[in-house]
Coordinates of C-alpha atoms and ligand atoms in Angstrom, one line a residue:
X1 CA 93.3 106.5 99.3
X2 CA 95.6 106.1 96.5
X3 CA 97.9 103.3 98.9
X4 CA 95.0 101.4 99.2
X5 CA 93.7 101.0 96.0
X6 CA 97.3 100.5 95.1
X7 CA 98.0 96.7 95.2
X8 CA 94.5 95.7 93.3
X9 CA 95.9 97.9 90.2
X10 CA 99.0 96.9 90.5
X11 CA 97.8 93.4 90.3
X12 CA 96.1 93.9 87.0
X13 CA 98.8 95.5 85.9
X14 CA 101.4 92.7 86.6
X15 CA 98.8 89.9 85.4
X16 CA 99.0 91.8 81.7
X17 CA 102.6 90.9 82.0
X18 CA 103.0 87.2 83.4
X19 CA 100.9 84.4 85.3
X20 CA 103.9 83.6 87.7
X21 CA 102.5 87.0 89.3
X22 CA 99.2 85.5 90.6
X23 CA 100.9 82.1 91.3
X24 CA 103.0 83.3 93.8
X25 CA 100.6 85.6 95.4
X26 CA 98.1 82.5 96.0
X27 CA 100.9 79.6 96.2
X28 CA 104.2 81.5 98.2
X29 CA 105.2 77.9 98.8
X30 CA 105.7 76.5 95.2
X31 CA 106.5 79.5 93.7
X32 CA 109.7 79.2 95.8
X33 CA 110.0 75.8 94.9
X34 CA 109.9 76.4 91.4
X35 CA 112.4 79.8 91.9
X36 CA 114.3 78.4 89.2
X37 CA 112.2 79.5 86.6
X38 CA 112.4 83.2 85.9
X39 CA 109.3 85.5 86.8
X40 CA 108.6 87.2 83.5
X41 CA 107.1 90.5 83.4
X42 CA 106.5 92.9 80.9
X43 CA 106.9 96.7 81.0
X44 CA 105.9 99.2 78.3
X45 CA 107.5 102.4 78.4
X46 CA 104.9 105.3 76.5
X47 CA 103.1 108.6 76.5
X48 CA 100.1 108.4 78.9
X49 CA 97.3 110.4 80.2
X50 CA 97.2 110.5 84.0
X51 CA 95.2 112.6 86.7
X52 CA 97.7 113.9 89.2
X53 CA 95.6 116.6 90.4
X54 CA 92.3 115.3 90.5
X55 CA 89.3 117.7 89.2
X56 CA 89.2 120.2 87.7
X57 CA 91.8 120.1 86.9
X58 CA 92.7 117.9 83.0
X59 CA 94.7 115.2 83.1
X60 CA 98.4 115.9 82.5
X61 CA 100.6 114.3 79.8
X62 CA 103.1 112.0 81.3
X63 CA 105.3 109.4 79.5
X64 CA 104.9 106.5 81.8
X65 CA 105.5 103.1 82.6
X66 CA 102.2 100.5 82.2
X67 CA 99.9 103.0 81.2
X68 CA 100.2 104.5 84.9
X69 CA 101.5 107.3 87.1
X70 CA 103.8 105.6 89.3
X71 CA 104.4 102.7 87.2
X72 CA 103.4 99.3 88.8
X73 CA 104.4 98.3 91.6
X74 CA 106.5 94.9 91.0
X75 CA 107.0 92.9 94.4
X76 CA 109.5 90.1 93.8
X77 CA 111.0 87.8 96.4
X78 CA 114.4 87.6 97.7
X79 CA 116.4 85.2 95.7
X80 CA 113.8 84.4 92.7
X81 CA 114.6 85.1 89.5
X82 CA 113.0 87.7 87.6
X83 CA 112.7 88.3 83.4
X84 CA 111.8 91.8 82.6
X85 CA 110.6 92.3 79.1
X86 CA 110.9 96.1 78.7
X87 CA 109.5 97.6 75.6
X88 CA 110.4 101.4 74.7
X89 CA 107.3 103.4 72.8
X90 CA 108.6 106.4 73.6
X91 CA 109.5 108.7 70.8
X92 CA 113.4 108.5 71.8
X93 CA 115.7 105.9 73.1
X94 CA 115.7 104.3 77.0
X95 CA 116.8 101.9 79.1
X96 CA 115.7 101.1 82.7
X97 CA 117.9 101.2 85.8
X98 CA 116.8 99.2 88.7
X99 CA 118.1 101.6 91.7
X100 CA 119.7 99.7 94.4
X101 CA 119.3 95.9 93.3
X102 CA 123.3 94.4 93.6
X103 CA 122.6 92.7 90.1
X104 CA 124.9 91.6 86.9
X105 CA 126.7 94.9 85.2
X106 CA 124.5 94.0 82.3
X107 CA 121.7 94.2 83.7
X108 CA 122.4 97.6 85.0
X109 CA 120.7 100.3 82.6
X110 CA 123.3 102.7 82.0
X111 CA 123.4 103.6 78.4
X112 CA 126.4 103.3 76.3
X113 CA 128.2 101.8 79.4
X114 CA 126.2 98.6 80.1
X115 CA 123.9 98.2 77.2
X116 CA 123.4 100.1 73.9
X117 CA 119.9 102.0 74.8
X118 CA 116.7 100.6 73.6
X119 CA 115.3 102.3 70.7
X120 CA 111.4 103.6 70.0
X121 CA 110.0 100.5 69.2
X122 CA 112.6 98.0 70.4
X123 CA 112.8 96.1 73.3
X124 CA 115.4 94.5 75.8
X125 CA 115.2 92.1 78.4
X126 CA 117.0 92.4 82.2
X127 CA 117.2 89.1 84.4
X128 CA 118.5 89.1 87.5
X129 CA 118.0 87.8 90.8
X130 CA 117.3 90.2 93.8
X131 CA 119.9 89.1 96.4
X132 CA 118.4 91.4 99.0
X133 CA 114.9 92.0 100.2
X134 CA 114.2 96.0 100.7
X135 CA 112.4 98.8 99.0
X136 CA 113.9 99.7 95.6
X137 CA 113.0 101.4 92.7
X138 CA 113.2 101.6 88.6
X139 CA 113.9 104.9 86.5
X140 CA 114.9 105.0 83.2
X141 CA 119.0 106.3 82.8
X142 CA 118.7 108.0 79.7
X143 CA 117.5 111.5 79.0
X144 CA 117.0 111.0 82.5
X145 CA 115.6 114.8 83.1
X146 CA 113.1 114.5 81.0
X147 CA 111.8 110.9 81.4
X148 CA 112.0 110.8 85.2
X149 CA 110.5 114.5 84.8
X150 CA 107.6 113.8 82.9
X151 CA 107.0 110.3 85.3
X152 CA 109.0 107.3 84.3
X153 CA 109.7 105.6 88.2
X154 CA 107.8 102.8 90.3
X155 CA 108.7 101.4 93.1
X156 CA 110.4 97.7 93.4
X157 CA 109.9 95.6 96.4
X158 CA 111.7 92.7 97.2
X159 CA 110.0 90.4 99.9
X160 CA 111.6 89.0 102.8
X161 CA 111.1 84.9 102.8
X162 CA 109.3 85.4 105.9
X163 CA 106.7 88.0 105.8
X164 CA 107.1 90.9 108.8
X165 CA 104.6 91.1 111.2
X166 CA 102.4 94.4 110.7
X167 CA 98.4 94.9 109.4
X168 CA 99.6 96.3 106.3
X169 CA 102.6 97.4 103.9
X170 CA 102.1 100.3 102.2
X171 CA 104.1 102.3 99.9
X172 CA 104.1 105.9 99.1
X173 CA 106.0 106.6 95.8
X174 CA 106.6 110.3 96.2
X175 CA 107.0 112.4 92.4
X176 CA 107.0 116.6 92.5
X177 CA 106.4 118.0 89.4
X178 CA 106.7 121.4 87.6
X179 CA 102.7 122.1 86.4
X180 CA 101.6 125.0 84.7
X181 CA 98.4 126.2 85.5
X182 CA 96.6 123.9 83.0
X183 CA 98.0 120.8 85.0
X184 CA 100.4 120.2 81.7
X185 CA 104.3 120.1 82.7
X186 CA 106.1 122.8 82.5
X187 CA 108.9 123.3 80.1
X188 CA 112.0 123.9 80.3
X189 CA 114.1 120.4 81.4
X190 CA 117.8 121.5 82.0
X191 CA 117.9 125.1 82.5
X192 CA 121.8 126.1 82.9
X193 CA 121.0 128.2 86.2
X194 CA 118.6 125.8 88.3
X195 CA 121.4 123.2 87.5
X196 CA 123.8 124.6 89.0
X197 CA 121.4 125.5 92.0
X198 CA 119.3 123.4 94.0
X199 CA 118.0 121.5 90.2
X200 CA 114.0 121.7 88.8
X201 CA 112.5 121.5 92.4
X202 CA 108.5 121.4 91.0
X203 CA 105.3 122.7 92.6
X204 CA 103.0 119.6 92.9
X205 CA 103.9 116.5 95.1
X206 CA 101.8 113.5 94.6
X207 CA 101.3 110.5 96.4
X208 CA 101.0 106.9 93.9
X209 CA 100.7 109.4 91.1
X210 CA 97.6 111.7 92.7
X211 CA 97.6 115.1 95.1
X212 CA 96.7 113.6 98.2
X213 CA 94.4 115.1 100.7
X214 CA 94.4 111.9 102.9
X215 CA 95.0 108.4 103.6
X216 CA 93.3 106.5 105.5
X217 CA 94.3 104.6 108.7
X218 CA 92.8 102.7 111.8
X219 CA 93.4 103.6 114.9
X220 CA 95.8 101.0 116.2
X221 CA 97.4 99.4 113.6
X222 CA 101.0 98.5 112.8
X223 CA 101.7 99.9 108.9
X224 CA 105.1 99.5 107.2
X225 CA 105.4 102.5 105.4
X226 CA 107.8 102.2 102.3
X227 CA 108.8 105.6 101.3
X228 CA 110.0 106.5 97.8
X229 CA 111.6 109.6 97.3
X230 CA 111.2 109.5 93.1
X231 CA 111.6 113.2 92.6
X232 CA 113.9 115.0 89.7
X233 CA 115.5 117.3 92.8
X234 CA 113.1 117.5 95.5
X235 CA 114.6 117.1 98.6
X236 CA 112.1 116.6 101.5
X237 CA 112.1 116.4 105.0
X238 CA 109.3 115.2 106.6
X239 CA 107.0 115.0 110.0
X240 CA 104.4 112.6 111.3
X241 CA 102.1 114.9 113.2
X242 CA 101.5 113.1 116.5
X243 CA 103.2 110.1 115.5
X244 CA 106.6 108.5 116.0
X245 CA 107.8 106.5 113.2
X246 CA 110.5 104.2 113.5
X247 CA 113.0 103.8 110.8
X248 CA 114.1 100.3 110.5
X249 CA 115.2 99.9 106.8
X250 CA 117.2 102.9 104.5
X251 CA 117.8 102.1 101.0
X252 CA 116.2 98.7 101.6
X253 CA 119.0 97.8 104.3
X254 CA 118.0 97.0 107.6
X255 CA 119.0 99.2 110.3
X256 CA 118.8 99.4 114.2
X257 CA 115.3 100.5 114.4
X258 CA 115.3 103.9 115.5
X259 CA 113.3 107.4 115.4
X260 CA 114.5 110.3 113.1
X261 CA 116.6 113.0 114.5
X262 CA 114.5 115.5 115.9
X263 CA 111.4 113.5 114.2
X264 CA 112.2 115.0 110.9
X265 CA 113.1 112.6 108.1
X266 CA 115.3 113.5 105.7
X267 CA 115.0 112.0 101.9
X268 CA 116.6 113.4 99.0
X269 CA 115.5 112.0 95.4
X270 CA 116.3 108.6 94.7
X271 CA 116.7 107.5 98.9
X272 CA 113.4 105.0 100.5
X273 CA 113.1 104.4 104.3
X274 CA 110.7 102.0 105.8
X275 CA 108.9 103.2 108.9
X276 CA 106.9 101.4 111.0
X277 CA 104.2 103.4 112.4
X278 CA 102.2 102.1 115.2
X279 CA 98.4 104.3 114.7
X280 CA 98.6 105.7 118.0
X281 CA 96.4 108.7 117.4
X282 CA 92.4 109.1 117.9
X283 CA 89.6 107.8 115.9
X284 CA 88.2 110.3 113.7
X285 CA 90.9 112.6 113.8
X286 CA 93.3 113.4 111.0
X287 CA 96.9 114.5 111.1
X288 CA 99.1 116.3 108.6
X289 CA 102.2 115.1 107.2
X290 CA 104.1 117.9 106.9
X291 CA 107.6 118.6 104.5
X292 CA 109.5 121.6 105.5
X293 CA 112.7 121.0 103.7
X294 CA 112.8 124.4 102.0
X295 CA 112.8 127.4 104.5
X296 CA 109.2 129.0 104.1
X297 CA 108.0 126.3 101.6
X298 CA 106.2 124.2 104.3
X299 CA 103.5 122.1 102.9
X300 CA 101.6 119.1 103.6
X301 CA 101.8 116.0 101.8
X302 CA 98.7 114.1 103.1
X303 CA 96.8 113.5 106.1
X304 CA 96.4 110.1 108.1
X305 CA 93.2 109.8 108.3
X306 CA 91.6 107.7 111.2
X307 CA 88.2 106.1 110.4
X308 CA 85.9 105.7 113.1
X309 CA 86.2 102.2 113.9
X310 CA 87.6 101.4 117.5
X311 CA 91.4 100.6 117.5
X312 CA 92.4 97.2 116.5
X313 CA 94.5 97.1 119.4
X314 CA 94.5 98.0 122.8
X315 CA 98.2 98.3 123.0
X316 CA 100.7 98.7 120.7
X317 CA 102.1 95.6 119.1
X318 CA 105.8 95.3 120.8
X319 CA 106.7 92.7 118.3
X320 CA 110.4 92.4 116.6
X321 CA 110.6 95.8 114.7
X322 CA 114.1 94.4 113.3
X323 CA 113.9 93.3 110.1
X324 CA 116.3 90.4 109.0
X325 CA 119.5 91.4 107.6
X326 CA 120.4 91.1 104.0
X327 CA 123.3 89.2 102.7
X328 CA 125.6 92.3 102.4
X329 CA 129.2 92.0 102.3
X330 CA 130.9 93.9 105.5
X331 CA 133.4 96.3 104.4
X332 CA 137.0 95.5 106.4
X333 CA 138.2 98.9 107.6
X334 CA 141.3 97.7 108.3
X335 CA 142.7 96.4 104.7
X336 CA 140.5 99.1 103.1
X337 CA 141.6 100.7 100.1
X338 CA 141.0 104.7 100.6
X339 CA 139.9 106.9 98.1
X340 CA 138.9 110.7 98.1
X341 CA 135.9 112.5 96.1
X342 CA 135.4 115.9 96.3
X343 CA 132.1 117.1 94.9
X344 CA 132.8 120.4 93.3
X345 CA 130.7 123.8 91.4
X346 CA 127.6 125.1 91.6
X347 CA 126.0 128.6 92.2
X348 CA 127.4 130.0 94.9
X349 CA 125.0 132.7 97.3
X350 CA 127.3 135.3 95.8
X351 CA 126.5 134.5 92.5
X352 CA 129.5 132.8 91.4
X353 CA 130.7 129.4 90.0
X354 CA 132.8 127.6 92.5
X355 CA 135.7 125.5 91.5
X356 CA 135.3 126.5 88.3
X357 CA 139.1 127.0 87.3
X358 CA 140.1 123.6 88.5
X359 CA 137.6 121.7 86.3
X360 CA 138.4 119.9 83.3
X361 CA 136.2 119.5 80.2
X362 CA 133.7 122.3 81.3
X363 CA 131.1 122.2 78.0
X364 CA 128.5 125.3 78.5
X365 CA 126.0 122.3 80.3
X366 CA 129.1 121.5 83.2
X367 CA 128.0 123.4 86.3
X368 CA 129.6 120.8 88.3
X369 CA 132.7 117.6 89.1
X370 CA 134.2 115.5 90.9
X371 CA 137.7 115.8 91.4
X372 CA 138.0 118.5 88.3
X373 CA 136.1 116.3 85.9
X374 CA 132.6 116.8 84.7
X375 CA 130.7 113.7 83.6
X376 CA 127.4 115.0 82.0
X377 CA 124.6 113.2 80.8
X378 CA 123.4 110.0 81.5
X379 CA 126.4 107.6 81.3
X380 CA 129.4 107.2 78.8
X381 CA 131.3 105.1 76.6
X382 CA 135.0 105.0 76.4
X383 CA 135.7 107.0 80.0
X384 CA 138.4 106.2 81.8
X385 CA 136.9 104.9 85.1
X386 CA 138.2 107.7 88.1
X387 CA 139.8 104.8 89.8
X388 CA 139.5 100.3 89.5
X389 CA 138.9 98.2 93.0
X390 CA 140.0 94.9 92.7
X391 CA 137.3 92.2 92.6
X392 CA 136.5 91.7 96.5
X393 CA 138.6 94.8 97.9
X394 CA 136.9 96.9 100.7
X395 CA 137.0 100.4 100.1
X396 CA 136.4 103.4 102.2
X397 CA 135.4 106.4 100.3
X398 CA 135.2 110.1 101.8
X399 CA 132.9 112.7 100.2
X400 CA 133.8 115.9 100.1
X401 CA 131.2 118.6 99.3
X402 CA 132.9 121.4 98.6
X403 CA 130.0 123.1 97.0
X404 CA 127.1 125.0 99.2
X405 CA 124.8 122.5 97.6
X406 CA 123.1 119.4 98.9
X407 CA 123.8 116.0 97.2
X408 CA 122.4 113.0 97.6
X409 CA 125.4 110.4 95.9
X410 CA 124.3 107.2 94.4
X411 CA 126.6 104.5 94.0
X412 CA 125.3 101.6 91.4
X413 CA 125.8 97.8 92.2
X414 CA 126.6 98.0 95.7
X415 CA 125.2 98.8 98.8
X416 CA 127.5 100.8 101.3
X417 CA 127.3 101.2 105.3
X418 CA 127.5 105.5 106.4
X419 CA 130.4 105.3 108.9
X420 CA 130.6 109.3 109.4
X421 CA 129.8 112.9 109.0
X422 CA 132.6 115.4 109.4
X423 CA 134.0 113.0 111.4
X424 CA 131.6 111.8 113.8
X425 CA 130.2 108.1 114.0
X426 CA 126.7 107.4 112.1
X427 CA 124.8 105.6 114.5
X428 CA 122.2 102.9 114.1
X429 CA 124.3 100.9 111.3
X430 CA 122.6 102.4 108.2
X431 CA 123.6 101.0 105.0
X432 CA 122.6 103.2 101.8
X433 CA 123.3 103.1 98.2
X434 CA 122.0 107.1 98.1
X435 CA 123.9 109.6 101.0
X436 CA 122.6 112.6 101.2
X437 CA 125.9 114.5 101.7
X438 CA 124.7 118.4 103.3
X439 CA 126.6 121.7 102.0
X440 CA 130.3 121.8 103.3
X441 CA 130.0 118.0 105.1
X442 CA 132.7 115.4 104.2
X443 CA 130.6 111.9 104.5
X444 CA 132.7 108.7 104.7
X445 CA 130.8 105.9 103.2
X446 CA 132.6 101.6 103.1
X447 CA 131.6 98.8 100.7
X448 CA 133.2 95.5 99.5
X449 CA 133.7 95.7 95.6
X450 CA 132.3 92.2 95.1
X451 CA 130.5 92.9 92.4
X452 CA 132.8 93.4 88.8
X453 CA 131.9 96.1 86.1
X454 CA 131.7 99.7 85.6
X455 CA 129.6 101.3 88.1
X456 CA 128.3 105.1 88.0
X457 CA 128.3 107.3 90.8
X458 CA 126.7 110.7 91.0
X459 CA 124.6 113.1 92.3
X460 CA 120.5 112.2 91.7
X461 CA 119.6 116.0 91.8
X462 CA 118.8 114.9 88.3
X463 CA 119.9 118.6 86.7
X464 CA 123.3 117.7 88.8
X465 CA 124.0 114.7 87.3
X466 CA 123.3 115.8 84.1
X467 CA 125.8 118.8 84.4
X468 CA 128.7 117.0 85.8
X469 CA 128.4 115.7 89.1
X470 CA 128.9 112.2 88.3
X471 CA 132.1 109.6 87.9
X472 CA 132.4 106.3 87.1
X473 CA 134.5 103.4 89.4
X474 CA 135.8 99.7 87.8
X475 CA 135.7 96.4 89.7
X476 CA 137.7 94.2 88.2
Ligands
C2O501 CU1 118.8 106.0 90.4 CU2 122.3 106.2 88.2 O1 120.5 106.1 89.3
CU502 CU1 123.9 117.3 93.5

């Protein structure tokens, strides 16, 4: 329901912002030619109205992005230049981080560390050019709990050249939030003890900004599915009743096609995977997708539902399911410059803090570090970065969590390939620039610092980041 209306929305939405938009859409072939000229599109940052639950229920205050819960959808192509005019009407200062694109340090959205933050009524202007194509995403990096919180995210798609062949792309930007019973958000952004636990995990999980009760499908159709995991702390796990999806993209990197362990998909706040799902199931039937990340919190997210239309198909497509790679530097294990982060604090099931003695800088808002030091916030000036990779130097990272927490760790700029967990191979050759790294696991991550500047890493439980769990590395 709310997929499919989707695209039309986002259309109007884009076409407020910039006529390149349609162009492309209806000429592919001179809007490449023409790439040199910067697609401009404008975003406003404000309060909004939106209906996440639907009747009746009242609509909820949100601060959003282009007047809608998730914000637009912008679809770019790989390679062409984009001009995005962001305008801040919030009542406090912003900035906008564009999760996962390898662009310019400027460009990046950190506050104090890559640009001063835009003010109420101010604007500021990121260009860049999308080297890869994939499923990204834009969140603000500044008071992140709250502006994330209350809905500042969309997703970012960057289109291969050639398009993939399915029926249809869809994309499911997934947002839990904390709702009173009045549909209005809860209060409360940053409590001391949910930070150092599993962060402000919500009670409502919408689908493109609405409760979903279904979405509709046709028996026999190929559908890329572009998940978005856009949640403050939600981790989810989730199940295709009586389907088999095949991941072949995480983080918007290609990867061997293959199906989740045990059918369960795991994505923490801030990771995407494509899927494609071939509609095996029968007409007129529905079947749940089910999250059961949190032991005895099972719920369902939607349903696919099949209309009654005979399938497309009478066999499933056995087209190429790879998607083309992306330009991505391979990391040389050999030469690789080796580095060690262990992810430190938190509740522990006793009760305690862990780690706590050996952390440095502990404010009353630190719960958490990385080797003994607790970044909090959103991003700093005048840090020392944790440690400087020289310009084009592969480096091989290993993760420690030391804590009984799960964290999914975000590393700007670059994309990274998952070599192992405690020790054993990651198969399928997944890249990510979000690992979700499980309570006690060391995860061993490679990347080639091509790309100079200062570049955060840290946890995207949002309540994590903000108390601690979060460094900064140099390429220089
Ligand atoms: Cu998606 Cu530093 O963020
Ligand atoms: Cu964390």
């Amino acid at each position: 329901m709310h997929s499919s209306l989707g695209p039309a929305i986002n259309r109007r939405a884009l076409l407020v912002g910039g006529t390149a938009v349609a162009a492309s859409a209806l000429f592919p072939r001179i809007a490449r030619a023409t790439a040199a000229v910067p697609k401009a599109i404008e975003l406003t940052a404000a309060p909004g109205r939106a209906s996440l639950v639907g009747s009746p229920y009242p609509r909820t205050n949100v601060w959003c992005y282009g007047d809608r819960i998730p914000g637009p959808e912008i679809r770019l192509r790989q390679d062409e230049p984009v001009r995005l005019a962001v305008r801040n009407n919030l009542p406090e200062d912003t900035t906008v981080h564009w999760h996962g694109i390898r662009l310019p340090n400027a460009m990046d959205g950190v506050p104090g560390l890559t640009q001063p933050p835009i003010k109420p009524g101010e604007s500021f202007t990121y260009e860049f050019t999308p080297p890869d194509a994939g499923t990204f995403w834009y969140h603000p990096h500044a008071d992140s709990l709250q502006q994330l919180g209350r809905g500042l995210a969309g997703a970012l798609i960057i289109e291969e050249p050639e398009p993939v062949p399915v029926d249809r792309d869809v994309v499911w930007v997934l947002s839990d939030w904390r709702l009173r019973s009045d549909a209005q958000i809860a209060p409360g952004f940053g409590s001391g003890m949910e930070a150092a636990m599993s962060g402000r995990v919500g009670n409502t999980v919408t689908v493109n900004g609405g409760v979903s009760e279904e979405e509709p499908v046709r028996a026999g159709e190929r559908i890329r599915l572009r998940l978005v995991n856009a949640s403050l702390a939600r981790i989810m796990a989730l199940r295709f009743e009586g389907h088999r999806p095949i991941v072949v993209a995480t983080d918007g990197q290609p990867c061997d096609p293959h199906e989740p362990d045990n059918g369960r998909l795991l994505l923490a706040p801030a990771m995407r995977v494509d899927l494609i799902l071939d509609m095996q199931g029968e007409p007129g039937r529905r079947y749940r997708v089910v999250d059961d990340f949190y032991d005895e919190l099972s719920y369902w997210l939607t349903q696919l539902a099949y209309n009654d239309e005979p399938p497309l198909r009478a066999h499933p497509l056995d087209g190429p399911l790879r998607l083309p790679r992306n330009p991505v530097p391979e990391p040389d294990l050999t030469t690789a410059e080796r580095h060690e982060l262990r992810l430190q604090g938190g509740m522990m099931s006793g009760g305690g803090m862990m780690g706590r003695g050996g952390m440095m800088g502990m404010g009353s808002e630190a719960s958490w570090a990385i080797n003994g030091h607790s970044m909090t916030g959103d991003g700093h000036v005048g840090v020392p970065p944790l440690f400087t990779l020289r310009r084009g130097r592969s480096c091989v990272l290993s993760m420690r969590n030391e804590t009984a927490w799960w964290h999914p760790m975000h590393l700007h700029g670059h994309s990274f390939r998952v070599l192992s967990r405690n020790g054993a191979a990651v198969p399928h050759r997944q890249w990510a620039d979000t690992v979700l790294v499980r309570p006690k696991q060391t995860v061993k991550i490679a990347f080639v610092a091509d790309n100079p500047g200062d570049w955060m890493l840290h946890c995207h439980v949002t309540d994590h980041q903000a108390s601690g769990m979060m460094t900064m590395l140099r390429v220089a």
